[in-house]
Amino acid sequence: MPVEVTWWGHATCTIADSGVRVLTDPLFVRRFAHLRRRRGALPGPEATVADVVLVSHLHSDHLHLPSLARLAPGTRLIVPVGAVRSVPGLRVLRSARGLRITEVAAGDEVRVGELLVRAVPARHDGRRLPVGPHRSPALGYVVEGEARTYFAGDTGLFDEMAEAVGPVDVALLPVGGWGPYLGHTHLDAGRAAQALVRLAPRSAVPVHYGTYWPIGMDGVRPHEFHSPGDEFVRKAALLAPDVAVHQLTHGEHVRPEAAR
């Protein structure tokens, strides 16, 4: 059965491959801290069903403890090395919910059923903000089964990206953020299109945009909230015309291999 990708919003996706459900950076709330979900209904209970959950880094919009608490007891959780020490709430979830936590560094591989999950480097501040120590790297993951699917997490472009990630069939790439400004440790639509040139996947899905936005900032550079997906589609067509780009709405799924 071909790989199927569902985008739930922000960086939260389900990758279904070889009978295994992989959930990325789950975020299942309408509001947290200074952010409010402005587009897309909250994911339903089906979004929490996963055999393994991948956490790319420790920022609270990617490692969100209340959302992890909604996982079924005993769910396997793969996190960057040092995460349990840096985020004590993970220890609580491990004891109270029975989550099976595996810490990984770039280059580590974890077998999950018929899948092989490989951690790859990312160019991003991976610590628990605002004052967490630099103990945990930011990571991406390559999920290899019927297809090789790259979940980038949060990252900027870096020289060794193609070599570090390796050959992939599907790339889930961030193209925006939750605020009006992005630094170079993020991919915006243009840099994400450049990443396609480096990675040369068969298919791509833009994520990490058009979901959360700071409360009270609706009128500040609103195009940064609304436009990154469309902009990525346009720039990808110019820079990487051989890549099939699937721009999903919240809760929509696609089988990239079958759609090509």
JSON list of N, CA, C and O in Angstrom, two decimals, residues 6-14 21 23-31 37-49 64 67 70-71 211-212 249-252:
[
{"chain": "A", "resi": 6, "resn": "THR", "atom": "N", "xyz": [-1.12, 12.63, 6.08]},
{"chain": "A", "resi": 6, "resn": "THR", "atom": "CA", "xyz": [-2.20, 13.52, 6.51]},
{"chain": "A", "resi": 6, "resn": "THR", "atom": "C", "xyz": [-1.59, 14.69, 7.24]},
{"chain": "A", "resi": 6, "resn": "THR", "atom": "O", "xyz": [-0.74, 14.51, 8.11]},
{"chain": "A", "resi": 7, "resn": "TRP", "atom": "N", "xyz": [-2.03, 15.89, 6.86]},
{"chain": "A", "resi": 7, "resn": "TRP", "atom": "CA", "xyz": [-1.56, 17.10, 7.56]},
{"chain": "A", "resi": 7, "resn": "TRP", "atom": "C", "xyz": [-2.66, 17.59, 8.48]},
{"chain": "A", "resi": 7, "resn": "TRP", "atom": "O", "xyz": [-3.76, 17.93, 8.03]},
{"chain": "A", "resi": 8, "resn": "TRP", "atom": "N", "xyz": [-2.36, 17.63, 9.79]},
{"chain": "A", "resi": 8, "resn": "TRP", "atom": "CA", "xyz": [-3.34, 18.07, 10.78]},
{"chain": "A", "resi": 8, "resn": "TRP", "atom": "C", "xyz": [-3.20, 19.55, 11.12]},
{"chain": "A", "resi": 8, "resn": "TRP", "atom": "O", "xyz": [-4.04, 20.11, 11.82]},
{"chain": "A", "resi": 9, "resn": "GLY", "atom": "N", "xyz": [-2.14, 20.18, 10.62]},
{"chain": "A", "resi": 9, "resn": "GLY", "atom": "CA", "xyz": [-1.86, 21.58, 10.93]},
{"chain": "A", "resi": 9, "resn": "GLY", "atom": "C", "xyz": [-0.51, 21.73, 11.59]},
{"chain": "A", "resi": 9, "resn": "GLY", "atom": "O", "xyz": [0.02, 20.81, 12.22]},
{"chain": "A", "resi": 10, "resn": "HIS", "atom": "N", "xyz": [0.08, 22.93, 11.43]},
{"chain": "A", "resi": 10, "resn": "HIS", "atom": "CA", "xyz": [1.41, 23.23, 11.96]},
{"chain": "A", "resi": 10, "resn": "HIS", "atom": "C", "xyz": [2.39, 22.15, 11.48]},
{"chain": "A", "resi": 10, "resn": "HIS", "atom": "O", "xyz": [2.44, 21.86, 10.29]},
{"chain": "A", "resi": 11, "resn": "ALA", "atom": "N", "xyz": [3.16, 21.54, 12.37]},
{"chain": "A", "resi": 11, "resn": "ALA", "atom": "CA", "xyz": [4.10, 20.49, 11.97]},
{"chain": "A", "resi": 11, "resn": "ALA", "atom": "C", "xyz": [3.56, 19.09, 12.25]},
{"chain": "A", "resi": 11, "resn": "ALA", "atom": "O", "xyz": [4.32, 18.12, 12.22]},
{"chain": "A", "resi": 12, "resn": "THR", "atom": "N", "xyz": [2.27, 18.98, 12.53]},
{"chain": "A", "resi": 12, "resn": "THR", "atom": "CA", "xyz": [1.67, 17.71, 12.93]},
{"chain": "A", "resi": 12, "resn": "THR", "atom": "C", "xyz": [1.14, 16.97, 11.70]},
{"chain": "A", "resi": 12, "resn": "THR", "atom": "O", "xyz": [0.24, 17.45, 11.01]},
{"chain": "A", "resi": 13, "resn": "CYS", "atom": "N", "xyz": [1.73, 15.81, 11.45]},
{"chain": "A", "resi": 13, "resn": "CYS", "atom": "CA", "xyz": [1.36, 14.97, 10.32]},
{"chain": "A", "resi": 13, "resn": "CYS", "atom": "C", "xyz": [1.27, 13.52, 10.77]},
{"chain": "A", "resi": 13, "resn": "CYS", "atom": "O", "xyz": [1.92, 13.11, 11.73]},
{"chain": "A", "resi": 14, "resn": "THR", "atom": "N", "xyz": [0.48, 12.75, 10.05]},
{"chain": "A", "resi": 14, "resn": "THR", "atom": "CA", "xyz": [0.51, 11.30, 10.18]},
{"chain": "A", "resi": 14, "resn": "THR", "atom": "C", "xyz": [1.06, 10.72, 8.89]},
{"chain": "A", "resi": 14, "resn": "THR", "atom": "O", "xyz": [0.57, 11.04, 7.80]},
{"chain": "A", "resi": 21, "resn": "ARG", "atom": "N", "xyz": [1.64, 3.60, 11.70]},
{"chain": "A", "resi": 21, "resn": "ARG", "atom": "CA", "xyz": [1.22, 5.01, 11.75]},
{"chain": "A", "resi": 21, "resn": "ARG", "atom": "C", "xyz": [2.25, 5.80, 12.54]},
{"chain": "A", "resi": 21, "resn": "ARG", "atom": "O", "xyz": [2.50, 5.52, 13.72]},
{"chain": "A", "resi": 23, "resn": "LEU", "atom": "N", "xyz": [3.31, 9.60, 13.82]},
{"chain": "A", "resi": 23, "resn": "LEU", "atom": "CA", "xyz": [2.78, 10.93, 14.10]},
{"chain": "A", "resi": 23, "resn": "LEU", "atom": "C", "xyz": [3.95, 11.87, 14.39]},
{"chain": "A", "resi": 23, "resn": "LEU", "atom": "O", "xyz": [4.87, 11.52, 15.14]},
{"chain": "A", "resi": 24, "resn": "THR", "atom": "N", "xyz": [3.91, 13.07, 13.81]},
{"chain": "A", "resi": 24, "resn": "THR", "atom": "CA", "xyz": [5.01, 14.02, 14.00]},
{"chain": "A", "resi": 24, "resn": "THR", "atom": "C", "xyz": [4.56, 15.21, 14.83]},
{"chain": "A", "resi": 24, "resn": "THR", "atom": "O", "xyz": [3.48, 15.75, 14.63]},
{"chain": "A", "resi": 25, "resn": "ASP", "atom": "N", "xyz": [5.39, 15.62, 15.76]},
{"chain": "A", "resi": 25, "resn": "ASP", "atom": "CA", "xyz": [5.25, 16.85, 16.54]},
{"chain": "A", "resi": 25, "resn": "ASP", "atom": "C", "xyz": [3.78, 17.19, 16.86]},
{"chain": "A", "resi": 25, "resn": "ASP", "atom": "O", "xyz": [3.26, 18.23, 16.43]},
{"chain": "A", "resi": 26, "resn": "PRO", "atom": "N", "xyz": [3.09, 16.33, 17.63]},
{"chain": "A", "resi": 26, "resn": "PRO", "atom": "CA", "xyz": [1.65, 16.55, 17.83]},
{"chain": "A", "resi": 26, "resn": "PRO", "atom": "C", "xyz": [1.33, 17.82, 18.61]},
{"chain": "A", "resi": 26, "resn": "PRO", "atom": "O", "xyz": [1.93, 18.11, 19.64]},
{"chain": "A", "resi": 27, "resn": "LEU", "atom": "N", "xyz": [0.38, 18.59, 18.07]},
{"chain": "A", "resi": 27, "resn": "LEU", "atom": "CA", "xyz": [-0.10, 19.82, 18.69]},
{"chain": "A", "resi": 27, "resn": "LEU", "atom": "C", "xyz": [-1.61, 19.87, 18.48]},
{"chain": "A", "resi": 27, "resn": "LEU", "atom": "O", "xyz": [-2.08, 20.13, 17.37]},
{"chain": "A", "resi": 28, "resn": "PHE", "atom": "N", "xyz": [-2.35, 19.61, 19.55]},
{"chain": "A", "resi": 28, "resn": "PHE", "atom": "CA", "xyz": [-3.80, 19.38, 19.45]},
{"chain": "A", "resi": 28, "resn": "PHE", "atom": "C", "xyz": [-4.60, 20.34, 20.30]},
{"chain": "A", "resi": 28, "resn": "PHE", "atom": "O", "xyz": [-5.56, 19.95, 20.96]},
{"chain": "A", "resi": 29, "resn": "VAL", "atom": "N", "xyz": [-4.24, 21.61, 20.31]},
{"chain": "A", "resi": 29, "resn": "VAL", "atom": "CA", "xyz": [-4.94, 22.59, 21.14]},
{"chain": "A", "resi": 29, "resn": "VAL", "atom": "C", "xyz": [-5.35, 23.79, 20.30]},
{"chain": "A", "resi": 29, "resn": "VAL", "atom": "O", "xyz": [-4.75, 24.09, 19.28]},
{"chain": "A", "resi": 30, "resn": "ARG", "atom": "N", "xyz": [-6.39, 24.46, 20.79]},
{"chain": "A", "resi": 30, "resn": "ARG", "atom": "CA", "xyz": [-6.86, 25.66, 20.09]},
{"chain": "A", "resi": 30, "resn": "ARG", "atom": "C", "xyz": [-6.01, 26.87, 20.44]},
{"chain": "A", "resi": 30, "resn": "ARG", "atom": "O", "xyz": [-5.84, 27.78, 19.63]},
{"chain": "A", "resi": 31, "resn": "ARG", "atom": "N", "xyz": [-5.44, 26.87, 21.64]},
{"chain": "A", "resi": 31, "resn": "ARG", "atom": "CA", "xyz": [-4.65, 28.02, 22.08]},
{"chain": "A", "resi": 31, "resn": "ARG", "atom": "C", "xyz": [-3.60, 27.54, 23.06]},
{"chain": "A", "resi": 31, "resn": "ARG", "atom": "O", "xyz": [-3.85, 26.68, 23.91]},
{"chain": "A", "resi": 37, "resn": "ARG", "atom": "N", "xyz": [-5.02, 29.07, 17.40]},
{"chain": "A", "resi": 37, "resn": "ARG", "atom": "CA", "xyz": [-5.26, 28.37, 16.13]},
{"chain": "A", "resi": 37, "resn": "ARG", "atom": "C", "xyz": [-6.29, 29.17, 15.34]},
{"chain": "A", "resi": 37, "resn": "ARG", "atom": "O", "xyz": [-7.44, 29.31, 15.75]},
{"chain": "A", "resi": 38, "resn": "ARG", "atom": "N", "xyz": [-5.86, 29.65, 14.19]},
{"chain": "A", "resi": 38, "resn": "ARG", "atom": "CA", "xyz": [-6.71, 30.54, 13.40]},
{"chain": "A", "resi": 38, "resn": "ARG", "atom": "C", "xyz": [-7.27, 29.87, 12.16]},
{"chain": "A", "resi": 38, "resn": "ARG", "atom": "O", "xyz": [-8.11, 30.46, 11.47]},
{"chain": "A", "resi": 39, "resn": "ARG", "atom": "N", "xyz": [-6.83, 28.69, 11.83]},
{"chain": "A", "resi": 39, "resn": "ARG", "atom": "CA", "xyz": [-7.34, 28.03, 10.63]},
{"chain": "A", "resi": 39, "resn": "ARG", "atom": "C", "xyz": [-7.35, 26.52, 10.89]},
{"chain": "A", "resi": 39, "resn": "ARG", "atom": "O", "xyz": [-6.43, 25.97, 11.45]},
{"chain": "A", "resi": 40, "resn": "GLY", "atom": "N", "xyz": [-8.40, 25.87, 10.42]},
{"chain": "A", "resi": 40, "resn": "GLY", "atom": "CA", "xyz": [-8.50, 24.42, 10.54]},
{"chain": "A", "resi": 40, "resn": "GLY", "atom": "C", "xyz": [-9.11, 23.99, 11.86]},
{"chain": "A", "resi": 40, "resn": "GLY", "atom": "O", "xyz": [-8.76, 24.50, 12.92]},
{"chain": "A", "resi": 41, "resn": "ALA", "atom": "N", "xyz": [-10.05, 23.04, 11.79]},
{"chain": "A", "resi": 41, "resn": "ALA", "atom": "CA", "xyz": [-10.64, 22.50, 13.00]},
{"chain": "A", "resi": 41, "resn": "ALA", "atom": "C", "xyz": [-9.59, 21.72, 13.79]},
{"chain": "A", "resi": 41, "resn": "ALA", "atom": "O", "xyz": [-8.61, 21.22, 13.24]},
{"chain": "A", "resi": 42, "resn": "LEU", "atom": "N", "xyz": [-9.80, 21.64, 15.10]},
{"chain": "A", "resi": 42, "resn": "LEU", "atom": "CA", "xyz": [-8.90, 20.83, 15.91]},
{"chain": "A", "resi": 42, "resn": "LEU", "atom": "C", "xyz": [-8.96, 19.38, 15.44]},
{"chain": "A", "resi": 42, "resn": "LEU", "atom": "O", "xyz": [-10.04, 18.85, 15.15]},
{"chain": "A", "resi": 43, "resn": "PRO", "atom": "N", "xyz": [-7.83, 18.72, 15.35]},
{"chain": "A", "resi": 43, "resn": "PRO", "atom": "CA", "xyz": [-7.84, 17.31, 14.94]},
{"chain": "A", "resi": 43, "resn": "PRO", "atom": "C", "xyz": [-8.67, 16.47, 15.90]},
{"chain": "A", "resi": 43, "resn": "PRO", "atom": "O", "xyz": [-8.65, 16.68, 17.12]},
{"chain": "A", "resi": 44, "resn": "GLY", "atom": "N", "xyz": [-9.40, 15.52, 15.35]},
{"chain": "A", "resi": 44, "resn": "GLY", "atom": "CA", "xyz": [-10.21, 14.62, 16.16]},
{"chain": "A", "resi": 44, "resn": "GLY", "atom": "C", "xyz": [-9.39, 13.50, 16.77]},
{"chain": "A", "resi": 44, "resn": "GLY", "atom": "O", "xyz": [-8.16, 13.42, 16.59]},
{"chain": "A", "resi": 45, "resn": "PRO", "atom": "N", "xyz": [-10.05, 12.58, 17.47]},
{"chain": "A", "resi": 45, "resn": "PRO", "atom": "CA", "xyz": [-9.33, 11.50, 18.15]},
{"chain": "A", "resi": 45, "resn": "PRO", "atom": "C", "xyz": [-8.50, 10.64, 17.21]},
{"chain": "A", "resi": 45, "resn": "PRO", "atom": "O", "xyz": [-7.49, 10.06, 17.64]},
{"chain": "A", "resi": 46, "resn": "GLU", "atom": "N", "xyz": [-8.89, 10.54, 15.94]},
{"chain": "A", "resi": 46, "resn": "GLU", "atom": "CA", "xyz": [-8.14, 9.70, 15.01]},
{"chain": "A", "resi": 46, "resn": "GLU", "atom": "C", "xyz": [-6.71, 10.20, 14.82]},
{"chain": "A", "resi": 46, "resn": "GLU", "atom": "O", "xyz": [-5.80, 9.43, 14.48]},
{"chain": "A", "resi": 47, "resn": "ALA", "atom": "N", "xyz": [-6.50, 11.50, 15.05]},
{"chain": "A", "resi": 47, "resn": "ALA", "atom": "CA", "xyz": [-5.15, 12.05, 14.87]},
{"chain": "A", "resi": 47, "resn": "ALA", "atom": "C", "xyz": [-4.19, 11.57, 15.95]},
{"chain": "A", "resi": 47, "resn": "ALA", "atom": "O", "xyz": [-2.97, 11.57, 15.74]},
{"chain": "A", "resi": 48, "resn": "THR", "atom": "N", "xyz": [-4.70, 11.18, 17.09]},
{"chain": "A", "resi": 48, "resn": "THR", "atom": "CA", "xyz": [-3.83, 10.74, 18.18]},
{"chain": "A", "resi": 48, "resn": "THR", "atom": "C", "xyz": [-3.44, 9.27, 18.07]},
{"chain": "A", "resi": 48, "resn": "THR", "atom": "O", "xyz": [-2.62, 8.80, 18.87]},
{"chain": "A", "resi": 49, "resn": "VAL", "atom": "N", "xyz": [-4.00, 8.57, 17.11]},
{"chain": "A", "resi": 49, "resn": "VAL", "atom": "CA", "xyz": [-3.71, 7.14, 16.96]},
{"chain": "A", "resi": 49, "resn": "VAL", "atom": "C", "xyz": [-2.38, 6.98, 16.23]},
{"chain": "A", "resi": 49, "resn": "VAL", "atom": "O", "xyz": [-2.23, 7.42, 15.09]},
{"chain": "A", "resi": 64, "resn": "HIS", "atom": "N", "xyz": [4.84, 19.33, 22.85]},
{"chain": "A", "resi": 64, "resn": "HIS", "atom": "CA", "xyz": [3.74, 19.93, 23.61]},
{"chain": "A", "resi": 64, "resn": "HIS", "atom": "C", "xyz": [3.18, 18.87, 24.56]},
{"chain": "A", "resi": 64, "resn": "HIS", "atom": "O", "xyz": [2.52, 17.92, 24.12]},
{"chain": "A", "resi": 67, "resn": "SER", "atom": "N", "xyz": [-0.56, 17.73, 24.58]},
{"chain": "A", "resi": 67, "resn": "SER", "atom": "CA", "xyz": [-0.91, 16.94, 23.39]},
{"chain": "A", "resi": 67, "resn": "SER", "atom": "C", "xyz": [-0.34, 15.53, 23.49]},
{"chain": "A", "resi": 67, "resn": "SER", "atom": "O", "xyz": [-1.01, 14.55, 23.13]},
{"chain": "A", "resi": 70, "resn": "ARG", "atom": "N", "xyz": [-2.38, 13.00, 25.34]},
{"chain": "A", "resi": 70, "resn": "ARG", "atom": "CA", "xyz": [-3.56, 12.41, 24.70]},
{"chain": "A", "resi": 70, "resn": "ARG", "atom": "C", "xyz": [-3.24, 11.12, 23.95]},
{"chain": "A", "resi": 70, "resn": "ARG", "atom": "O", "xyz": [-4.14, 10.44, 23.46]},
{"chain": "A", "resi": 71, "resn": "LEU", "atom": "N", "xyz": [-1.97, 10.75, 23.88]},
{"chain": "A", "resi": 71, "resn": "LEU", "atom": "CA", "xyz": [-1.59, 9.51, 23.22]},
{"chain": "A", "resi": 71, "resn": "LEU", "atom": "C", "xyz": [-2.03, 8.31, 24.04]},
{"chain": "A", "resi": 71, "resn": "LEU", "atom": "O", "xyz": [-2.13, 8.38, 25.27]},
{"chain": "A", "resi": 211, "resn": "THR", "atom": "N", "xyz": [-1.61, 27.99, 10.47]},
{"chain": "A", "resi": 211, "resn": "THR", "atom": "CA", "xyz": [-2.38, 27.33, 11.53]},
{"chain": "A", "resi": 211, "resn": "THR", "atom": "C", "xyz": [-2.44, 28.20, 12.78]},
{"chain": "A", "resi": 211, "resn": "THR", "atom": "O", "xyz": [-3.52, 28.59, 13.21]},
{"chain": "A", "resi": 212, "resn": "TYR", "atom": "N", "xyz": [-1.30, 28.51, 13.36]},
{"chain": "A", "resi": 212, "resn": "TYR", "atom": "CA", "xyz": [-1.24, 29.31, 14.60]},
{"chain": "A", "resi": 212, "resn": "TYR", "atom": "C", "xyz": [-0.65, 30.69, 14.31]},
{"chain": "A", "resi": 212, "resn": "TYR", "atom": "O", "xyz": [0.22, 30.84, 13.45]},
{"chain": "A", "resi": 249, "resn": "THR", "atom": "N", "xyz": [-5.12, 20.86, 2.72]},
{"chain": "A", "resi": 249, "resn": "THR", "atom": "CA", "xyz": [-5.86, 21.60, 3.74]},
{"chain": "A", "resi": 249, "resn": "THR", "atom": "C", "xyz": [-5.78, 20.80, 5.04]},
{"chain": "A", "resi": 249, "resn": "THR", "atom": "O", "xyz": [-5.40, 19.63, 5.06]},
{"chain": "A", "resi": 250, "resn": "HIS", "atom": "N", "xyz": [-6.16, 21.44, 6.14]},
{"chain": "A", "resi": 250, "resn": "HIS", "atom": "CA", "xyz": [-6.06, 20.78, 7.43]},
{"chain": "A", "resi": 250, "resn": "HIS", "atom": "C", "xyz": [-6.94, 19.53, 7.46]},
{"chain": "A", "resi": 250, "resn": "HIS", "atom": "O", "xyz": [-8.13, 19.58, 7.12]},
{"chain": "A", "resi": 251, "resn": "GLY", "atom": "N", "xyz": [-6.35, 18.42, 7.87]},
{"chain": "A", "resi": 251, "resn": "GLY", "atom": "CA", "xyz": [-7.07, 17.16, 7.93]},
{"chain": "A", "resi": 251, "resn": "GLY", "atom": "C", "xyz": [-7.11, 16.39, 6.63]},
{"chain": "A", "resi": 251, "resn": "GLY", "atom": "O", "xyz": [-7.60, 15.26, 6.58]},
{"chain": "A", "resi": 252, "resn": "GLU", "atom": "N", "xyz": [-6.57, 16.96, 5.56]},
{"chain": "A", "resi": 252, "resn": "GLU", "atom": "CA", "xyz": [-6.57, 16.29, 4.25]},
{"chain": "A", "resi": 252, "resn": "GLU", "atom": "C", "xyz": [-5.39, 15.34, 4.16]},
{"chain": "A", "resi": 252, "resn": "GLU", "atom": "O", "xyz": [-4.35, 15.55, 4.79]}
]
